[in-house]
Coordinates of C-alpha atoms in Angstrom, one line a residue:
X1 CA 2.8 -40.3 -6.4
X2 CA 2.4 -40.3 -2.7
X3 CA 3.5 -38.0 0.1
X4 CA 5.2 -39.0 3.4
X5 CA 3.0 -40.9 5.7
X6 CA 3.3 -38.7 8.9
X7 CA 0.0 -37.6 10.2
X8 CA -0.6 -33.9 10.8
X9 CA -2.3 -32.1 13.6
X10 CA -6.0 -31.7 13.6
X11 CA -5.7 -28.0 12.7
X12 CA -4.5 -28.9 9.2
X13 CA -6.9 -30.6 6.8
X14 CA -5.4 -33.2 4.4
X15 CA -7.1 -33.6 1.0
X16 CA -6.3 -36.6 -1.3
X17 CA -6.8 -36.4 -5.0
X18 CA -6.6 -39.7 -7.0
X19 CA -7.0 -40.1 -10.7
X20 CA -5.2 -41.2 -13.9
X21 CA -2.5 -39.1 -15.6
X22 CA -4.4 -38.4 -18.9
X23 CA -7.6 -37.4 -17.2
X24 CA -8.2 -33.7 -17.7
X25 CA -10.7 -33.6 -14.8
X26 CA -8.1 -35.1 -12.4
X27 CA -5.6 -32.5 -13.5
X28 CA -8.0 -29.7 -13.1
X29 CA -9.1 -30.7 -9.6
X30 CA -5.5 -31.4 -8.4
X31 CA -4.4 -28.0 -9.8
X32 CA -7.1 -26.0 -8.0
X33 CA -6.7 -27.8 -4.7
X34 CA -2.9 -27.3 -4.9
X35 CA -3.5 -23.5 -5.5
X36 CA -5.7 -23.3 -2.5
X37 CA -3.0 -25.0 -0.4
X38 CA -0.5 -22.4 -1.5
X39 CA -2.9 -19.7 -0.2
X40 CA -3.5 -21.5 3.1
X41 CA -0.4 -23.6 3.8
X42 CA -1.0 -23.9 7.5
X43 CA -4.6 -25.1 6.9
X44 CA -4.5 -27.4 4.0
X45 CA -2.2 -30.1 2.6
X46 CA -2.7 -31.9 -0.7
X47 CA -1.7 -35.5 -1.4
X48 CA -1.9 -36.5 -5.1
X49 CA -2.3 -40.2 -6.2
X50 CA -1.6 -40.4 -9.9
X51 CA -2.2 -43.7 -11.9
X52 CA -0.6 -44.3 -15.3
X53 CA -3.9 -45.3 -17.0
X54 CA -7.6 -45.4 -16.6
X55 CA -7.6 -49.2 -16.2
X56 CA -5.0 -49.1 -13.4
X57 CA -7.0 -46.4 -11.6
X58 CA -10.3 -48.3 -11.8
X59 CA -8.6 -51.5 -10.7
X60 CA -7.4 -49.7 -7.6
X61 CA -10.6 -47.8 -7.0
X62 CA -13.3 -50.5 -7.7
X63 CA -11.8 -53.9 -7.9
X64 CA -8.9 -53.7 -5.4
X65 CA -6.5 -55.3 -7.8
X66 CA -2.8 -55.5 -7.1
X67 CA -1.6 -54.5 -10.6
X68 CA -1.2 -51.4 -12.5
X69 CA 0.5 -49.0 -10.1
X70 CA 3.3 -48.6 -7.6
X71 CA 3.0 -50.5 -4.3
X72 CA 1.6 -47.4 -2.4
X73 CA -1.3 -47.3 -4.9
X74 CA -2.2 -51.0 -4.9
X75 CA -5.4 -52.2 -3.3
X76 CA -6.0 -55.5 -1.7
X77 CA -6.5 -58.7 -3.7
X78 CA -9.9 -59.3 -2.0
X79 CA -11.9 -57.9 -4.9
X80 CA -12.9 -54.9 -2.8
X81 CA -11.5 -51.6 -4.0
X82 CA -10.5 -48.5 -2.0
X83 CA -13.8 -46.9 -2.7
X84 CA -15.9 -49.6 -1.0
X85 CA -13.5 -50.0 1.9
X86 CA -13.8 -46.3 2.6
X87 CA -17.6 -46.2 2.2
X88 CA -18.0 -49.1 4.6
X89 CA -15.8 -47.5 7.2
X90 CA -17.8 -44.2 7.0
X91 CA -21.2 -45.8 7.6
X92 CA -21.3 -45.1 11.3
X93 CA -19.7 -41.7 11.3
X94 CA -21.1 -38.2 11.1
X95 CA -20.1 -38.2 7.4
X96 CA -22.0 -41.4 6.6
X97 CA -23.9 -39.6 3.7
X98 CA -20.6 -39.0 2.0
X99 CA -19.8 -42.7 2.3
X100 CA -22.9 -43.6 0.5
X101 CA -22.0 -41.0 -2.2
X102 CA -18.5 -42.5 -2.5
X103 CA -19.9 -46.0 -3.1
X104 CA -21.6 -44.7 -6.3
X105 CA -18.5 -42.9 -7.6
X106 CA -16.5 -44.6 -10.4
X107 CA -14.9 -41.8 -12.4
X108 CA -11.7 -39.8 -12.1
X109 CA -10.9 -38.0 -9.9
X110 CA -11.8 -39.4 -6.5
X111 CA -11.2 -36.9 -3.7
X112 CA -11.5 -37.2 0.0
X113 CA -10.4 -35.8 3.3
X114 CA -8.2 -37.8 5.6
X115 CA -6.5 -37.8 9.0
X116 CA -3.2 -38.7 7.5
X117 CA -1.2 -38.8 4.3
X118 CA -1.2 -42.6 3.9
X119 CA -3.4 -44.2 1.3
X120 CA -5.4 -45.9 4.1
X121 CA -9.2 -46.3 3.8
X122 CA -9.4 -46.3 7.6
X123 CA -8.0 -42.7 7.7
X124 CA -10.7 -41.3 5.4
X125 CA -12.9 -38.8 7.3
X126 CA -15.1 -37.5 4.5
X127 CA -15.6 -38.2 0.8
X128 CA -15.7 -34.9 -1.3
X129 CA -16.5 -36.2 -4.8
X130 CA -15.3 -35.8 -8.3
X131 CA -14.0 -32.8 -10.1
X132 CA -17.1 -30.6 -9.9
X133 CA -17.7 -31.4 -6.2
X134 CA -14.0 -30.7 -5.4
X135 CA -14.1 -27.3 -7.2
X136 CA -17.3 -26.4 -5.3
X137 CA -15.6 -27.5 -2.0
X138 CA -12.7 -25.1 -2.9
X139 CA -15.2 -22.3 -3.6
X140 CA -16.9 -22.8 -0.3
X141 CA -13.5 -22.1 1.3
X142 CA -13.2 -18.8 -0.5
X143 CA -16.4 -16.9 0.4
X144 CA -15.1 -13.7 -0.9
X145 CA -15.1 -15.3 -4.4
X146 CA -18.3 -17.4 -4.1
X147 CA -20.5 -14.6 -2.7
X148 CA -21.7 -13.2 0.6
X149 CA -24.3 -15.9 0.9
X150 CA -21.7 -18.6 1.6
X151 CA -20.6 -18.5 5.2
X152 CA -16.9 -18.8 5.8
X153 CA -16.2 -22.2 7.4
X154 CA -14.2 -22.5 10.6
X155 CA -11.7 -24.4 8.4
X156 CA -10.3 -21.2 7.0
X157 CA -11.8 -18.7 9.4
X158 CA -9.7 -15.8 10.6
X159 CA -10.1 -14.1 13.9
X160 CA -12.8 -11.3 13.6
X161 CA -11.9 -8.0 15.1
X162 CA -14.3 -6.9 17.8
X163 CA -14.9 -3.4 18.8
X164 CA -14.3 -2.5 22.4
X165 CA -17.6 -1.5 24.0
X166 CA -17.8 2.2 24.2
X167 CA -21.4 2.8 25.5
X168 CA -22.6 4.0 22.2
X169 CA -26.4 4.0 21.9
X170 CA -28.7 5.3 19.1
X171 CA -30.4 7.7 21.4
X172 CA -27.2 9.3 22.7
X173 CA -27.4 13.0 23.7
X174 CA -24.4 14.2 21.7
X175 CA -24.2 16.5 18.7
X176 CA -22.9 13.8 16.3
X177 CA -22.7 10.0 16.0
X178 CA -19.2 10.3 14.7
X179 CA -16.7 13.2 14.8
X180 CA -13.6 12.8 12.6
X181 CA -10.4 14.7 13.5
X182 CA -8.5 15.3 10.3
X183 CA -9.5 15.9 6.7
X184 CA -6.9 13.8 5.0
X185 CA -7.3 10.6 3.0
X186 CA -8.2 8.4 6.0
X187 CA -10.5 10.9 7.7
X188 CA -12.5 11.7 4.6
X189 CA -12.9 8.1 3.6
X190 CA -14.0 7.1 7.1
X191 CA -16.5 10.0 7.4
X192 CA -18.1 9.3 4.0
X193 CA -18.4 5.6 4.8
X194 CA -20.0 6.3 8.2
X195 CA -22.5 8.8 6.6
X196 CA -23.4 6.3 3.9
X197 CA -24.4 3.9 6.7
X198 CA -26.7 6.5 8.2
X199 CA -24.5 8.1 10.9
X200 CA -24.6 11.9 11.6
X201 CA -21.0 12.8 10.9
X202 CA -18.8 15.9 11.0
X203 CA -15.1 16.4 10.0
X204 CA -12.9 18.8 11.8
X205 CA -9.9 19.9 9.6
X206 CA -7.7 22.7 10.6
X207 CA -4.2 23.1 9.1
X208 CA -1.8 24.7 11.6
X209 CA 0.8 26.8 9.7
X210 CA 4.2 25.2 9.2
X211 CA 7.2 26.9 10.9
X212 CA 7.7 28.7 7.6
X213 CA 4.1 29.8 7.6
X214 CA 2.6 27.5 4.9
X215 CA -1.0 26.5 5.1
X216 CA -3.4 24.7 2.7
X217 CA -6.9 23.4 2.3
X218 CA -9.0 20.3 2.8
X219 CA -7.6 17.0 1.6
X220 CA -4.6 16.3 3.8
X221 CA -0.9 15.8 3.1
X222 CA -1.2 13.8 -0.1
X223 CA -3.4 16.3 -1.9
X224 CA -1.8 19.5 -0.7
X225 CA 1.9 18.9 0.1
X226 CA 2.5 15.3 -1.0
X227 CA 1.7 13.0 -3.8
X228 CA -0.2 15.5 -6.1
X229 CA 2.1 18.5 -6.2
X230 CA 5.1 16.2 -6.1
X231 CA 3.9 14.4 -9.3
X232 CA 3.2 17.7 -11.0
X233 CA 6.7 18.9 -10.3
X234 CA 8.2 15.6 -11.4
X235 CA 6.3 16.1 -14.7
X236 CA 7.8 19.6 -15.0
X237 CA 11.2 18.0 -14.6
X238 CA 10.5 15.3 -17.2
X239 CA 9.2 17.8 -19.7
X240 CA 12.3 19.9 -19.2
X241 CA 14.6 17.0 -19.7
X242 CA 12.6 15.9 -22.7
X243 CA 13.0 19.4 -24.3
X244 CA 16.7 19.2 -23.8
X245 CA 17.5 15.6 -24.6
X246 CA 14.7 14.2 -26.7
X247 CA 12.8 16.8 -28.8
X248 CA 15.7 17.9 -31.1
X249 CA 16.5 14.3 -32.0
X250 CA 13.0 13.8 -33.3
X251 CA 13.3 17.0 -35.4
X252 CA 11.0 19.0 -33.2
X253 CA 12.0 22.7 -33.1
X254 CA 15.1 22.0 -35.3
X255 CA 15.9 24.8 -37.8
X256 CA 18.0 24.7 -41.0
X257 CA 20.6 26.8 -39.2
X258 CA 20.8 24.2 -36.4
X259 CA 21.3 21.4 -38.9
X260 CA 24.0 23.2 -40.7
X261 CA 25.7 24.1 -37.4
X262 CA 25.8 20.4 -36.3
X263 CA 27.0 19.2 -39.7
X264 CA 23.6 17.5 -40.5
X265 CA 23.4 15.7 -37.1
X266 CA 21.0 16.3 -34.3
X267 CA 22.2 17.7 -31.0
X268 CA 20.8 18.3 -27.5
X269 CA 19.0 21.6 -26.9
X270 CA 20.5 24.2 -24.6
X271 CA 18.8 24.2 -21.2
X272 CA 15.5 26.0 -21.3
X273 CA 14.6 29.0 -19.1
X274 CA 12.3 27.9 -16.3
X275 CA 9.8 30.0 -14.3
X276 CA 9.4 28.7 -10.7
X277 CA 6.7 31.3 -10.1
X278 CA 4.6 30.0 -13.0
X279 CA 5.1 26.4 -11.9
X280 CA 4.0 27.0 -8.3
X281 CA 1.1 29.2 -9.3
X282 CA -0.4 26.5 -11.6
X283 CA 0.3 23.7 -9.1
X284 CA -1.4 25.6 -6.3
X285 CA -4.4 26.5 -8.6
X286 CA -4.8 22.8 -9.4
X287 CA -4.7 21.9 -5.7
X288 CA -7.3 24.6 -4.8
X289 CA -9.6 23.0 -7.3
X290 CA -9.2 19.7 -5.6
X291 CA -9.8 21.3 -2.2
X292 CA -13.1 22.7 -3.5
X293 CA -14.1 19.3 -4.9
X294 CA -13.5 17.6 -1.6
X295 CA -15.7 20.1 0.2
X296 CA -18.5 19.6 -2.4
X297 CA -18.1 15.8 -2.1
X298 CA -18.5 16.0 1.7
X299 CA -21.7 18.1 1.3
X300 CA -23.1 15.6 -1.2
X301 CA -22.4 12.7 1.1
X302 CA -24.1 14.5 4.0
X303 CA -20.9 15.0 6.0
X304 CA -20.5 18.4 7.8
X305 CA -17.1 20.1 7.3
X306 CA -15.9 22.3 10.1
X307 CA -12.7 24.3 9.7
X308 CA -11.9 24.1 13.4
X309 CA -9.0 22.9 15.6
X310 CA -10.1 20.3 18.1
X311 CA -8.7 19.4 21.6
X312 CA -10.2 16.8 23.9
X313 CA -12.0 17.9 27.1
X314 CA -13.4 14.4 27.8
X315 CA -14.0 11.3 25.8
X316 CA -17.1 12.8 24.1
X317 CA -16.3 16.5 24.1
X318 CA -13.8 18.7 22.1
X319 CA -12.9 22.2 22.6
X320 CA -12.7 23.9 19.2
X321 CA -10.8 26.9 18.0
X322 CA -11.4 28.8 14.7
X323 CA -8.8 30.7 12.7
X324 CA -9.7 33.9 14.7
X325 CA -9.1 32.2 18.0
X326 CA -12.7 31.9 19.0
X327 CA -13.4 29.0 21.3
X328 CA -16.3 26.6 21.3
X329 CA -17.4 23.0 22.2
X330 CA -18.7 20.1 20.2
X331 CA -19.7 16.6 21.3
X332 CA -19.9 13.2 19.7
X333 CA -20.7 9.7 20.7
X334 CA -17.6 8.5 18.9
X335 CA -14.5 10.4 17.9
X336 CA -12.0 9.1 15.3
X337 CA -8.5 10.5 15.2
X338 CA -7.1 10.8 11.7
X339 CA -4.7 13.8 12.0
X340 CA -1.8 12.3 10.1
X341 CA 1.8 13.6 10.6
X342 CA 4.0 16.6 10.0
X343 CA 7.7 16.9 9.0
X344 CA 10.1 16.4 11.9
X345 CA 12.0 19.8 12.3
X346 CA 15.7 20.2 12.1
X347 CA 17.0 20.3 15.7
X348 CA 20.4 22.0 15.2
X349 CA 21.2 25.7 15.9
X350 CA 19.4 27.8 13.2
X351 CA 17.2 24.8 12.2
X352 CA 14.2 27.2 11.9
X353 CA 15.8 28.6 8.7
X354 CA 15.1 25.3 6.9
X355 CA 11.9 24.7 5.1
X356 CA 10.2 21.2 4.6
X357 CA 8.0 19.4 2.2
X358 CA 5.2 21.4 3.7
X359 CA 6.7 24.5 2.1
X360 CA 8.5 23.7 -1.1
X361 CA 5.5 23.3 -3.3
X362 CA 4.2 26.8 -2.6
X363 CA 7.5 28.5 -2.1
X364 CA 7.1 32.1 -3.2
X365 CA 10.6 32.5 -4.6
X366 CA 12.9 30.6 -6.8
X367 CA 14.7 28.0 -4.6
X368 CA 18.0 28.6 -6.3
X369 CA 20.9 26.5 -4.9
X370 CA 19.3 23.8 -2.7
X371 CA 20.5 21.6 0.1
X372 CA 18.2 18.6 0.8
X373 CA 18.9 17.2 4.3
X374 CA 18.0 13.5 4.7
X375 CA 18.2 10.3 2.6
X376 CA 14.6 9.3 2.8
X377 CA 12.5 9.0 -0.4
X378 CA 10.9 12.4 0.3
X379 CA 14.3 14.1 0.3
X380 CA 15.5 12.3 -2.8
X381 CA 12.2 13.0 -4.7
X382 CA 12.5 16.7 -3.9
X383 CA 16.2 16.6 -5.0
X384 CA 15.2 14.8 -8.2
X385 CA 12.5 17.2 -9.5
X386 CA 14.5 20.3 -8.4
X387 CA 17.5 19.0 -10.4
X388 CA 15.2 18.1 -13.3
X389 CA 14.1 21.8 -13.6
X390 CA 17.7 22.9 -13.6
X391 CA 18.5 23.7 -9.9
X392 CA 21.9 23.2 -8.2
X393 CA 21.1 20.4 -5.7
X394 CA 23.1 18.8 -2.9
X395 CA 21.9 16.0 -0.6
X396 CA 23.3 15.6 2.9
X397 CA 23.3 12.0 4.0
X398 CA 23.8 10.9 7.6
X399 CA 24.3 7.2 6.9
X400 CA 22.8 5.4 3.9
X401 CA 20.2 6.1 1.2
X402 CA 16.7 4.8 1.6
X403 CA 17.1 2.9 4.8
X404 CA 14.7 -0.1 4.9
X405 CA 14.6 -0.4 1.1
X406 CA 16.3 -3.0 -1.1
X407 CA 20.0 -2.1 -1.0
X408 CA 20.8 -2.8 -4.6
X409 CA 17.9 -0.6 -5.7
X410 CA 18.9 2.2 -3.3
X411 CA 22.5 2.1 -4.6
X412 CA 21.3 2.2 -8.2
X413 CA 19.1 5.2 -7.4
X414 CA 22.1 7.0 -5.8
X415 CA 24.3 6.3 -8.8
X416 CA 21.6 7.6 -11.2
X417 CA 21.1 10.8 -9.2
X418 CA 24.8 11.4 -9.2
X419 CA 24.9 10.9 -13.0
X420 CA 22.2 13.6 -13.3
X421 CA 24.4 16.1 -11.5
X422 CA 23.1 15.9 -7.9
X423 CA 25.9 16.2 -5.4
X424 CA 26.0 14.1 -2.2
X425 CA 27.7 15.0 1.1
X426 CA 27.9 11.6 2.8
X427 CA 28.1 10.7 6.5
X428 CA 27.4 14.3 7.6
X429 CA 24.7 16.2 9.4
X430 CA 24.2 20.0 9.7
X431 CA 25.3 21.4 13.0
X432 CA 24.5 25.1 12.4
X433 CA 22.5 27.3 10.0
X434 CA 23.1 31.0 9.8
X435 CA 21.2 33.6 7.7
X436 CA 23.6 35.9 5.8
X437 CA 22.8 39.4 4.7
X438 CA 23.4 40.8 1.3
X439 CA 25.3 44.0 0.9
X440 CA 22.1 46.0 0.7
X441 CA 20.9 44.6 4.0
X442 CA 18.4 42.2 2.5
X443 CA 18.3 38.5 3.4
X444 CA 20.9 36.5 1.6
X445 CA 22.0 32.9 1.5
X446 CA 22.0 30.4 4.4
X447 CA 25.4 29.3 5.6
X448 CA 25.5 25.7 6.7
X449 CA 28.1 24.2 8.9
X450 CA 28.4 20.4 8.7
X451 CA 29.6 17.8 11.2
X452 CA 32.8 17.2 9.3
X453 CA 33.7 20.9 9.5
X454 CA 32.7 21.9 6.0
X455 CA 30.9 25.3 5.5
X456 CA 28.8 26.0 2.4
X457 CA 26.2 28.5 1.4
X458 CA 22.8 27.7 -0.1
X459 CA 19.7 29.7 -1.2
X460 CA 17.3 27.1 0.3
X461 CA 17.8 24.4 2.9
X462 CA 15.0 21.7 2.8
X463 CA 14.8 19.2 5.6
X464 CA 13.2 15.8 5.1
X465 CA 14.4 13.7 8.0
X466 CA 11.2 12.0 8.9
X467 CA 7.6 12.7 10.1
X468 CA 6.0 12.8 13.5
X469 CA 2.3 12.1 14.3
X470 CA 0.5 15.4 14.8
X471 CA -1.1 14.5 18.1
X472 CA 0.8 16.5 20.7
X473 CA -1.9 19.2 20.9
X474 CA -5.0 17.0 21.0
X475 CA -5.1 16.7 24.8
X476 CA -5.0 12.9 24.7
X477 CA -3.2 12.8 28.1

């Protein structure tokens, strides 16, 4: 077959692959080149020329016969095939050596680069070769696969990021080559990589208490108040649901009295008692173990860990503050900011009464009846595991669930959560939070007033309405 004849711009290379239909080498070469064009559609176009038989292919390639294929594949009747026409025209070009190589080629496939999509010997710019040569040509365009010794050609080259000159010199007068602000996933990875390359590196990591007073150790959000504790609490929810809905139907824990009571059939278990204190204690113990391992890992990788809060004095100097308020200074030739973000606080009256994802995983009391404010995945995840361990959970949604995600999936998630007993207050926001007192004067529930006028009481209000970069106190101005 043949593609349209319009020539393309010089920025896109056009590769032609000719062969006969039953040739496995032709099929292989054409398939690999087509795959490469899918990866680089703006850089490469493939034009395949398929002949019905070996005889028809050789007639076109070598003898220039007019039989054996569609008009677009027929050569001239002069007795000179496409191969020799192309080789002759390449003699006085920069790719003359490929022309000499083409003249010796008689097998399938026959592959070449061209300035257009027509089957025109005058448009040939370079002969590539047969199957093996074509596969090697493809490998040379993928240096990450063929090895670091193969330089990436300009053909597929991407712009290389260049670092802005910052006057760094090996003999600088500063305390460190690199100072990393933030001991989360990004900061730790960057510091260890730099140290492995021979740099003198220190990491400053200081967790400012959340409005509710929660703090944690080295490792950042994911380890301390994100992915790790979240997954552990989801596991608690799954185990709780498994105990209730699955175990008895597999005969686990089923007694003769239970069988008789249910007339020989299995039935769901009654909800199990759950200890929030035990769950949070074990989750926090696990996290403290990870904090310790991160500190050991830094020491083994020759990275200095400093539990200090840093603030810029100038481009190479930080003012530091320890947990006792003592001030100091530290300098570095280069400073990397990797401080991450913190939950955005609730801005309505009484918003300080709400906790966030920074607090829920170490909450020192049973959360009881919970209101989750926000429709982000953090809010819905918290609502999910809290409901899974038996809590009464309501989610307040300002507009839609999971904005920015696939709508069909978001709607299915909402329907599933409702089927699990999670309540939703839709198209509302809280306008006021008030702490009530119990009859004995102790703290009681939180009364929440919503924008639609509803007033309800909850034991815990958890806000998850977004996150904000934690850069306001770095002195970047």
